[in-house]
Amino acid sequence: MPPTNHSMLSASSAARWMACPPSAKLNAKSEDTCSDFAREGTCAHELCEYKVRKMLGEDVKNPAENLDFYNSEMEECSENYVLYISEILAEVKKKCSDPITLVEQRLDFSKFVPEGFGTGDCVIVADDVLHIVDFKYGKGIEVSAEDNPQMKLYALGALELFDSLYDIKKVSMSIFQPRLNNISKFEIDKAALLDWAENTLKPIAELAAKGEGGFKAGEHCRFCKVKATCRKRAEYNLELAKYEFVVPDTLEPIEIAAILSKADELASWVNDVKEYALQQALSGVEYDGFKVVEGRSVRKYKDEKAVAETVAKAGFDPFEKNVLGITAMTKLLGKAKFEELLGGLITKPQGKPTLVPVSDKRAALNTAADDFKEDV
């Protein structure tokens, strides 16, 4: 079972405390809360651990019946994760006959981060290459392995275990995120990783451990426990207030770009503040001009089975009949049969145009300006 204890400067929170060092101590003082999403992720990790260990030939017990969250999607995701691990091992064994595979391994990187440790989902040591694989069950945010500080901290912890035993030259890092069909890979030479650890990571970690350094707002605030009350984040988002009374068509493109770059973060911050204020109000805090009321709700059946039986006895059909969705149909038929029977009946309409940062991986659409250039 995955360990549940965490260090103040954990690998999983590295993106936040490296960007905003003093946030580490603030978060350590804040009460831990565990959402259903987090518990669901823990269950998925337990299932993955069991299946990888079973694949490796260990005598392990299936935890499925004791998981708080378990369904066919989790079963399929964990199966695909094991398949991915087995593919890495098959490739590794072409050059290394006896690789070492560790599952849910505690990794200590306190050489560079005070009291720093984390848990690696899967670590594979194959002579001169170290493989780090991290399973992500979340589907809200696509996670990239590219220069990912969490993955690099896991790699440092694994090097601490094996570097004296193997002539490791490079580290291969993979993030497996099945619910978003995301497999992200990144490779780094050991020398470059150690240089980053000594000259970038270590100085920041020392500041973070002392609660020093400058506060900084940004995307990393998403998982901060004090994100709703952080003054730096408030200042960062309230910079947009200067545009409050400006008619959009009088703004210059450079001003609109500035707004767009912060729009999503601003919306997220406002929602965080509103949720925090609601919880505080429910606890007795009063906000001038506001009160807590019962929200709107919609009617729902107490017992759908009883409803269906009652309506059927009255001579009516209580069920809607719809064709299965593509995901459910693929599961019913299997991928090969689905392609054989329905491959020619599937279409993918063009998505609605969306304005995103240039860092987005999707190809840019042709615009009216592009068409004009082509005509010229």
Short mmCIF file of C-alpha atoms in Angstrom, two decimals:
data_model
loop_
_atom_site.label_atom_id
_atom_site.label_comp_id
_atom_site.label_asym_id
_atom_site.label_seq_id
_atom_site.Cartn_x
_atom_site.Cartn_y
_atom_site.Cartn_z
CA MET A 1 0.00 0.00 0.00
CA PRO A 2 1.37 3.48 -0.88
CA PRO A 3 2.77 5.33 2.16
CA THR A 4 0.55 8.14 3.45
CA ASN A 5 3.10 10.30 5.31
CA HIS A 6 4.60 13.31 3.56
CA SER A 7 7.58 15.55 4.18
CA MET A 8 7.19 19.33 4.23
CA LEU A 9 9.35 19.52 1.10
CA SER A 10 7.82 16.55 -0.66
CA ALA A 11 8.41 15.62 -4.29
CA SER A 12 4.70 15.86 -5.09
CA SER A 13 4.59 19.51 -3.99
CA ALA A 14 7.98 20.48 -5.45
CA ALA A 15 6.55 22.55 -8.31
CA ARG A 16 4.86 24.77 -5.72
CA TRP A 17 7.61 25.19 -3.12
CA MET A 18 10.31 25.65 -5.75
CA ALA A 19 8.33 28.48 -7.34
CA CYS A 20 7.21 29.93 -3.99
CA PRO A 21 9.64 28.82 -1.22
CA PRO A 22 7.85 30.34 1.80
CA SER A 23 4.65 28.49 0.89
CA ALA A 24 6.21 25.27 2.25
CA LYS A 25 6.01 26.28 5.90
CA LEU A 26 2.59 27.87 5.48
CA ASN A 27 1.22 24.64 4.02
CA ALA A 28 2.88 22.56 6.74
CA LYS A 29 0.97 24.59 9.37
CA SER A 30 -2.37 24.19 7.58
CA GLU A 31 -4.74 21.33 8.30
CA ASP A 32 -4.66 18.43 5.86
CA THR A 33 -7.86 17.67 4.00
CA CYS A 34 -8.49 14.69 1.75
CA SER A 35 -10.95 15.06 -1.13
CA ASP A 36 -12.79 12.25 -2.85
CA PHE A 37 -10.52 12.81 -5.83
CA ALA A 38 -7.44 12.22 -3.66
CA ARG A 39 -8.95 9.10 -2.08
CA GLU A 40 -9.90 7.82 -5.53
CA GLY A 41 -6.30 8.35 -6.67
CA THR A 42 -4.99 6.46 -3.64
CA CYS A 43 -7.27 3.52 -4.45
CA ALA A 44 -6.09 3.50 -8.06
CA HIS A 45 -2.47 3.46 -6.89
CA GLU A 46 -3.16 0.52 -4.57
CA LEU A 47 -4.68 -1.43 -7.45
CA CYS A 48 -1.75 -0.57 -9.71
CA GLU A 49 0.74 -1.63 -7.04
CA TYR A 50 -1.00 -4.98 -6.65
CA LYS A 51 -1.06 -5.65 -10.39
CA VAL A 52 2.58 -4.70 -10.98
CA ARG A 53 3.72 -6.87 -8.07
CA LYS A 54 1.61 -9.74 -9.40
CA MET A 55 3.13 -9.27 -12.87
CA LEU A 56 6.58 -9.47 -11.23
CA GLY A 57 5.65 -12.82 -9.68
CA GLU A 58 5.04 -11.70 -6.08
CA ASP A 59 2.39 -13.39 -3.93
CA VAL A 60 -0.03 -10.51 -3.33
CA LYS A 61 -3.69 -10.13 -2.46
CA ASN A 62 -6.11 -8.27 -4.73
CA PRO A 63 -7.28 -5.17 -2.79
CA ALA A 64 -10.25 -4.41 -5.10
CA GLU A 65 -13.00 -5.52 -2.72
CA ASN A 66 -11.67 -3.30 0.06
CA LEU A 67 -11.21 -0.14 -2.01
CA ASP A 68 -13.52 2.79 -1.28
CA PHE A 69 -13.45 3.67 -4.97
CA TYR A 70 -13.38 0.90 -7.56
CA ASN A 71 -15.02 0.52 -10.96
CA SER A 72 -14.40 -0.83 -14.46
CA GLU A 73 -12.57 2.34 -15.49
CA MET A 74 -10.08 1.96 -12.65
CA GLU A 75 -9.65 -1.71 -13.53
CA GLU A 76 -8.92 -0.84 -17.17
CA CYS A 77 -6.53 2.01 -16.27
CA SER A 78 -4.55 -0.20 -13.91
CA GLU A 79 -4.34 -2.96 -16.53
CA ASN A 80 -2.99 -0.48 -19.07
CA TYR A 81 -0.46 0.79 -16.52
CA VAL A 82 0.84 -2.74 -15.92
CA LEU A 83 1.05 -3.25 -19.67
CA TYR A 84 3.12 -0.08 -19.95
CA ILE A 85 5.50 -1.23 -17.22
CA SER A 86 5.83 -4.64 -18.87
CA GLU A 87 6.66 -2.95 -22.20
CA ILE A 88 9.45 -0.95 -20.55
CA LEU A 89 10.80 -4.12 -18.94
CA ALA A 90 10.69 -6.01 -22.24
CA GLU A 91 12.66 -3.23 -23.92
CA VAL A 92 15.12 -3.00 -21.02
CA LYS A 93 15.79 -6.75 -21.03
CA LYS A 94 17.11 -6.54 -24.57
CA LYS A 95 20.24 -4.91 -23.12
CA CYS A 96 20.07 -5.85 -19.43
CA SER A 97 19.17 -9.40 -18.46
CA ASP A 98 18.47 -8.74 -14.77
CA PRO A 99 16.96 -5.27 -14.20
CA ILE A 100 15.83 -4.31 -10.70
CA THR A 101 12.19 -3.25 -10.39
CA LEU A 102 10.92 -1.47 -7.26
CA VAL A 103 7.25 -0.69 -6.61
CA GLU A 104 6.01 2.08 -4.29
CA GLN A 105 9.59 2.65 -3.18
CA ARG A 106 10.46 5.28 -0.57
CA LEU A 107 13.05 7.58 -2.12
CA ASP A 108 15.22 9.82 0.04
CA PHE A 109 16.62 12.98 -1.58
CA SER A 110 17.56 14.73 1.68
CA LYS A 111 21.11 15.18 0.33
CA PHE A 112 19.69 18.15 -1.58
CA VAL A 113 16.36 18.85 0.17
CA PRO A 114 16.20 19.04 3.99
CA GLU A 115 14.27 15.98 5.25
CA GLY A 116 13.08 15.41 1.69
CA PHE A 117 11.60 12.11 0.62
CA GLY A 118 8.82 10.76 -1.57
CA THR A 119 7.42 7.53 -2.97
CA GLY A 120 8.22 6.34 -6.48
CA ASP A 121 5.43 4.36 -8.14
CA CYS A 122 7.87 2.30 -10.18
CA VAL A 123 11.67 2.43 -10.41
CA ILE A 124 13.56 0.25 -12.88
CA VAL A 125 17.35 0.04 -12.75
CA ALA A 126 18.94 -1.30 -15.93
CA ASP A 127 22.73 -0.95 -15.89
CA ASP A 128 23.40 2.56 -17.26
CA VAL A 129 19.74 3.73 -17.47
CA LEU A 130 17.43 4.52 -14.57
CA HIS A 131 13.68 4.49 -15.34
CA ILE A 132 11.21 6.41 -13.17
CA VAL A 133 7.50 5.88 -13.88
CA ASP A 134 4.76 7.87 -12.16
CA PHE A 135 1.07 6.92 -12.37
CA LYS A 136 -1.42 9.80 -12.41
CA TYR A 137 -5.12 8.91 -12.09
CA GLY A 138 -6.40 12.48 -12.21
CA LYS A 139 -8.14 13.72 -15.32
CA GLY A 140 -8.43 17.43 -14.59
CA ILE A 141 -4.93 18.52 -15.57
CA GLU A 142 -2.56 16.94 -18.07
CA VAL A 143 0.83 16.47 -16.43
CA SER A 144 4.06 16.67 -18.42
CA ALA A 145 7.30 14.86 -17.56
CA GLU A 146 9.33 17.62 -19.25
CA ASP A 147 11.67 19.06 -16.59
CA ASN A 148 9.13 17.92 -13.99
CA PRO A 149 10.63 18.66 -10.52
CA GLN A 150 8.69 15.83 -8.85
CA MET A 151 10.12 13.29 -11.28
CA LYS A 152 13.63 14.72 -10.93
CA LEU A 153 13.44 14.45 -7.13
CA TYR A 154 12.38 10.80 -7.45
CA ALA A 155 15.36 10.29 -9.77
CA LEU A 156 17.72 11.84 -7.21
CA GLY A 157 16.34 9.52 -4.53
CA ALA A 158 16.81 6.50 -6.79
CA LEU A 159 20.37 7.57 -7.62
CA GLU A 160 21.10 7.72 -3.90
CA LEU A 161 20.14 4.03 -3.72
CA PHE A 162 21.81 2.70 -6.84
CA ASP A 163 24.44 5.09 -8.19
CA SER A 164 27.25 3.39 -6.24
CA LEU A 165 26.20 -0.04 -7.55
CA TYR A 166 25.54 0.78 -11.19
CA ASP A 167 27.24 3.00 -13.75
CA ILE A 168 24.09 5.05 -14.37
CA LYS A 169 24.53 7.58 -17.16
CA LYS A 170 21.00 8.84 -17.80
CA VAL A 171 17.52 8.89 -16.33
CA SER A 172 14.33 8.21 -18.28
CA MET A 173 11.16 9.62 -16.71
CA SER A 174 7.62 8.70 -17.71
CA ILE A 175 4.23 9.95 -16.57
CA PHE A 176 1.38 7.56 -17.29
CA GLN A 177 -1.99 9.33 -17.12
CA PRO A 178 -4.54 6.93 -18.67
CA ARG A 179 -7.75 8.90 -18.20
CA LEU A 180 -6.32 11.66 -20.39
CA ASN A 181 -4.54 9.28 -22.79
CA ASN A 182 -1.35 11.01 -21.73
CA ILE A 183 2.02 9.30 -21.72
CA SER A 184 4.73 11.91 -21.27
CA LYS A 185 8.45 11.08 -21.40
CA PHE A 186 11.61 13.00 -20.59
CA GLU A 187 15.27 11.98 -20.51
CA ILE A 188 18.14 13.71 -18.77
CA ASP A 189 21.82 12.91 -18.37
CA LYS A 190 22.86 12.09 -14.82
CA ALA A 191 25.42 14.89 -14.87
CA ALA A 192 22.80 17.47 -15.86
CA LEU A 193 20.41 16.21 -13.18
CA LEU A 194 23.07 16.47 -10.46
CA ASP A 195 24.05 19.94 -11.65
CA TRP A 196 20.40 21.04 -11.36
CA ALA A 197 20.17 19.46 -7.92
CA GLU A 198 23.27 21.20 -6.59
CA ASN A 199 22.91 24.63 -8.17
CA THR A 200 19.14 25.14 -8.53
CA LEU A 201 17.27 22.76 -6.25
CA LYS A 202 19.45 22.85 -3.13
CA PRO A 203 19.54 26.66 -2.62
CA ILE A 204 15.76 26.94 -3.09
CA ALA A 205 15.09 23.98 -0.78
CA GLU A 206 17.21 25.57 1.96
CA LEU A 207 15.15 28.76 1.70
CA ALA A 208 11.89 26.82 1.73
CA ALA A 209 12.91 24.81 4.81
CA LYS A 210 13.45 28.10 6.70
CA GLY A 211 10.25 29.69 5.40
CA GLU A 212 12.31 32.28 3.57
CA GLY A 213 12.42 33.54 0.00
CA GLY A 214 9.86 35.51 -1.96
CA PHE A 215 6.20 34.67 -2.42
CA LYS A 216 5.20 34.16 -6.02
CA ALA A 217 1.76 33.54 -7.52
CA GLY A 218 1.06 31.43 -10.58
CA GLU A 219 -0.28 28.08 -11.75
CA HIS A 220 1.49 26.34 -8.88
CA CYS A 221 -1.01 27.97 -6.48
CA ARG A 222 -3.62 25.44 -7.60
CA PHE A 223 -2.66 22.90 -4.92
CA CYS A 224 -1.66 25.34 -2.17
CA LYS A 225 -3.62 25.04 1.09
CA VAL A 226 -3.57 28.82 1.66
CA LYS A 227 -4.44 29.79 -1.91
CA ALA A 228 -7.72 31.46 -0.89
CA THR A 229 -6.16 33.83 1.66
CA CYS A 230 -2.69 34.37 0.20
CA ARG A 231 -2.06 38.12 -0.16
CA LYS A 232 0.49 37.70 -2.96
CA ARG A 233 -2.02 35.73 -5.02
CA ALA A 234 -4.65 38.38 -4.35
CA GLU A 235 -2.30 41.14 -5.52
CA TYR A 236 -1.41 39.10 -8.60
CA ASN A 237 -5.05 38.71 -9.60
CA LEU A 238 -6.25 42.16 -8.59
CA GLU A 239 -3.89 43.70 -11.13
CA LEU A 240 -6.73 43.09 -13.58
CA ALA A 241 -8.94 45.47 -11.61
CA LYS A 242 -7.46 48.40 -13.54
CA TYR A 243 -9.35 47.12 -16.61
CA GLU A 244 -12.68 46.90 -14.76
CA PHE A 245 -14.28 49.99 -16.33
CA VAL A 246 -12.60 49.83 -19.71
CA VAL A 247 -14.70 48.94 -22.75
CA PRO A 248 -13.05 45.86 -24.35
CA ASP A 249 -12.87 47.34 -27.86
CA THR A 250 -10.79 50.27 -26.56
CA LEU A 251 -8.06 48.00 -25.18
CA GLU A 252 -4.84 47.57 -27.09
CA PRO A 253 -3.85 44.02 -28.17
CA ILE A 254 -1.00 44.03 -25.66
CA GLU A 255 -3.47 44.82 -22.85
CA ILE A 256 -5.87 42.07 -23.97
CA ALA A 257 -2.94 39.62 -24.06
CA ALA A 258 -2.12 40.57 -20.46
CA ILE A 259 -5.72 39.86 -19.43
CA LEU A 260 -5.84 36.56 -21.30
CA SER A 261 -2.65 35.37 -19.64
CA LYS A 262 -4.28 35.71 -16.23
CA ALA A 263 -7.96 35.09 -16.99
CA ASP A 264 -8.06 31.40 -16.00
CA GLU A 265 -6.01 31.97 -12.86
CA LEU A 266 -8.25 34.93 -11.95
CA ALA A 267 -11.40 32.81 -12.30
CA SER A 268 -9.81 30.05 -10.24
CA TRP A 269 -8.78 32.51 -7.53
CA VAL A 270 -12.27 34.03 -7.30
CA ASN A 271 -13.80 30.56 -6.92
CA ASP A 272 -11.25 29.64 -4.24
CA VAL A 273 -12.04 32.80 -2.27
CA LYS A 274 -15.80 32.20 -2.55
CA GLU A 275 -15.49 28.58 -1.38
CA TYR A 276 -13.25 29.60 1.52
CA ALA A 277 -15.66 32.36 2.54
CA LEU A 278 -18.60 29.93 2.44
CA GLN A 279 -16.86 27.45 4.72
CA GLN A 280 -15.89 30.26 7.10
CA ALA A 281 -19.46 31.62 7.09
CA LEU A 282 -20.81 28.15 7.91
CA SER A 283 -18.42 28.17 10.87
CA GLY A 284 -19.83 31.47 12.16
CA VAL A 285 -17.74 34.15 10.45
CA GLU A 286 -19.88 37.08 9.28
CA TYR A 287 -19.13 39.01 6.08
CA ASP A 288 -20.73 42.46 5.81
CA GLY A 289 -23.49 42.41 3.21
CA PHE A 290 -23.64 38.60 2.85
CA LYS A 291 -25.60 35.73 4.39
CA VAL A 292 -25.78 31.95 3.96
CA VAL A 293 -28.96 30.58 2.38
CA GLU A 294 -30.06 27.22 1.00
CA GLY A 295 -29.09 26.88 -2.63
CA ARG A 296 -31.32 25.73 -5.45
CA SER A 297 -31.81 22.01 -5.88
CA VAL A 298 -33.44 19.70 -8.42
CA ARG A 299 -35.87 16.89 -7.81
CA LYS A 300 -34.58 13.33 -7.97
CA TYR A 301 -35.92 9.83 -7.43
CA LYS A 302 -35.46 8.24 -4.00
CA ASP A 303 -35.21 4.76 -5.51
CA GLU A 304 -34.82 4.37 -9.31
CA LYS A 305 -35.53 0.63 -9.19
CA ALA A 306 -38.80 1.17 -7.35
CA VAL A 307 -39.74 3.93 -9.83
CA ALA A 308 -39.09 1.64 -12.81
CA GLU A 309 -41.14 -1.20 -11.30
CA THR A 310 -44.04 1.11 -10.44
CA VAL A 311 -44.17 2.67 -13.91
CA ALA A 312 -43.87 -0.73 -15.63
CA LYS A 313 -46.76 -2.13 -13.57
CA ALA A 314 -48.84 0.83 -14.72
CA GLY A 315 -48.26 -0.25 -18.34
CA PHE A 316 -45.61 2.27 -19.37
CA ASP A 317 -41.99 1.87 -20.44
CA PRO A 318 -39.82 3.73 -17.88
CA PHE A 319 -36.55 3.44 -19.82
CA GLU A 320 -34.85 5.55 -22.48
CA LYS A 321 -33.14 3.61 -25.27
CA ASN A 322 -29.90 5.13 -26.57
CA VAL A 323 -26.97 3.78 -28.55
CA LEU A 324 -23.94 3.20 -26.33
CA GLY A 325 -21.33 5.94 -26.39
CA ILE A 326 -18.03 5.32 -28.20
CA THR A 327 -16.10 4.48 -25.02
CA ALA A 328 -18.77 2.06 -23.76
CA MET A 329 -19.17 0.51 -27.21
CA THR A 330 -15.40 0.00 -27.50
CA LYS A 331 -15.43 -1.76 -24.13
CA LEU A 332 -18.36 -3.95 -25.24
CA LEU A 333 -16.83 -4.99 -28.57
CA GLY A 334 -13.12 -4.71 -27.87
CA LYS A 335 -10.85 -2.35 -29.84
CA ALA A 336 -10.22 -4.69 -32.78
CA LYS A 337 -13.89 -5.61 -33.28
CA PHE A 338 -14.93 -1.99 -32.80
CA GLU A 339 -12.62 -0.88 -35.62
CA GLU A 340 -13.74 -3.77 -37.83
CA LEU A 341 -17.46 -3.07 -37.42
CA LEU A 342 -17.66 0.65 -36.81
CA GLY A 343 -14.39 2.19 -38.01
CA GLY A 344 -16.07 3.57 -41.14
CA LEU A 345 -19.04 4.92 -39.16
CA ILE A 346 -17.04 7.16 -36.83
CA THR A 347 -16.42 10.82 -37.53
CA LYS A 348 -14.73 13.50 -35.49
CA PRO A 349 -16.16 16.98 -36.13
CA GLN A 350 -13.82 19.94 -35.98
CA GLY A 351 -13.67 21.40 -32.50
CA LYS A 352 -14.82 24.90 -31.66
CA PRO A 353 -11.98 27.46 -32.03
CA THR A 354 -10.36 28.20 -28.67
CA LEU A 355 -7.76 30.80 -27.75
CA VAL A 356 -4.92 29.21 -25.76
CA PRO A 357 -1.32 30.09 -24.80
CA VAL A 358 1.36 29.35 -27.43
CA SER A 359 2.72 26.65 -25.09
CA ASP A 360 -0.33 24.50 -25.89
CA LYS A 361 0.67 21.40 -27.89
CA ARG A 362 -2.17 21.68 -30.43
CA ALA A 363 -1.45 23.02 -33.92
CA ALA A 364 -2.66 26.56 -34.62
CA LEU A 365 -5.66 27.03 -36.91
CA ASN A 366 -5.49 29.24 -39.99
CA THR A 367 -6.92 32.67 -39.24
CA ALA A 368 -8.29 35.35 -41.53
CA ALA A 369 -4.89 37.04 -41.39
CA ASP A 370 -3.21 33.81 -42.51
CA ASP A 371 -5.63 33.47 -45.43
CA PHE A 372 -4.87 37.04 -46.46
CA LYS A 373 -1.12 36.34 -46.42
CA GLU A 374 -1.61 33.29 -48.60
CA ASP A 375 -3.65 35.29 -51.13
CA VAL A 376 -0.94 37.93 -51.30
#
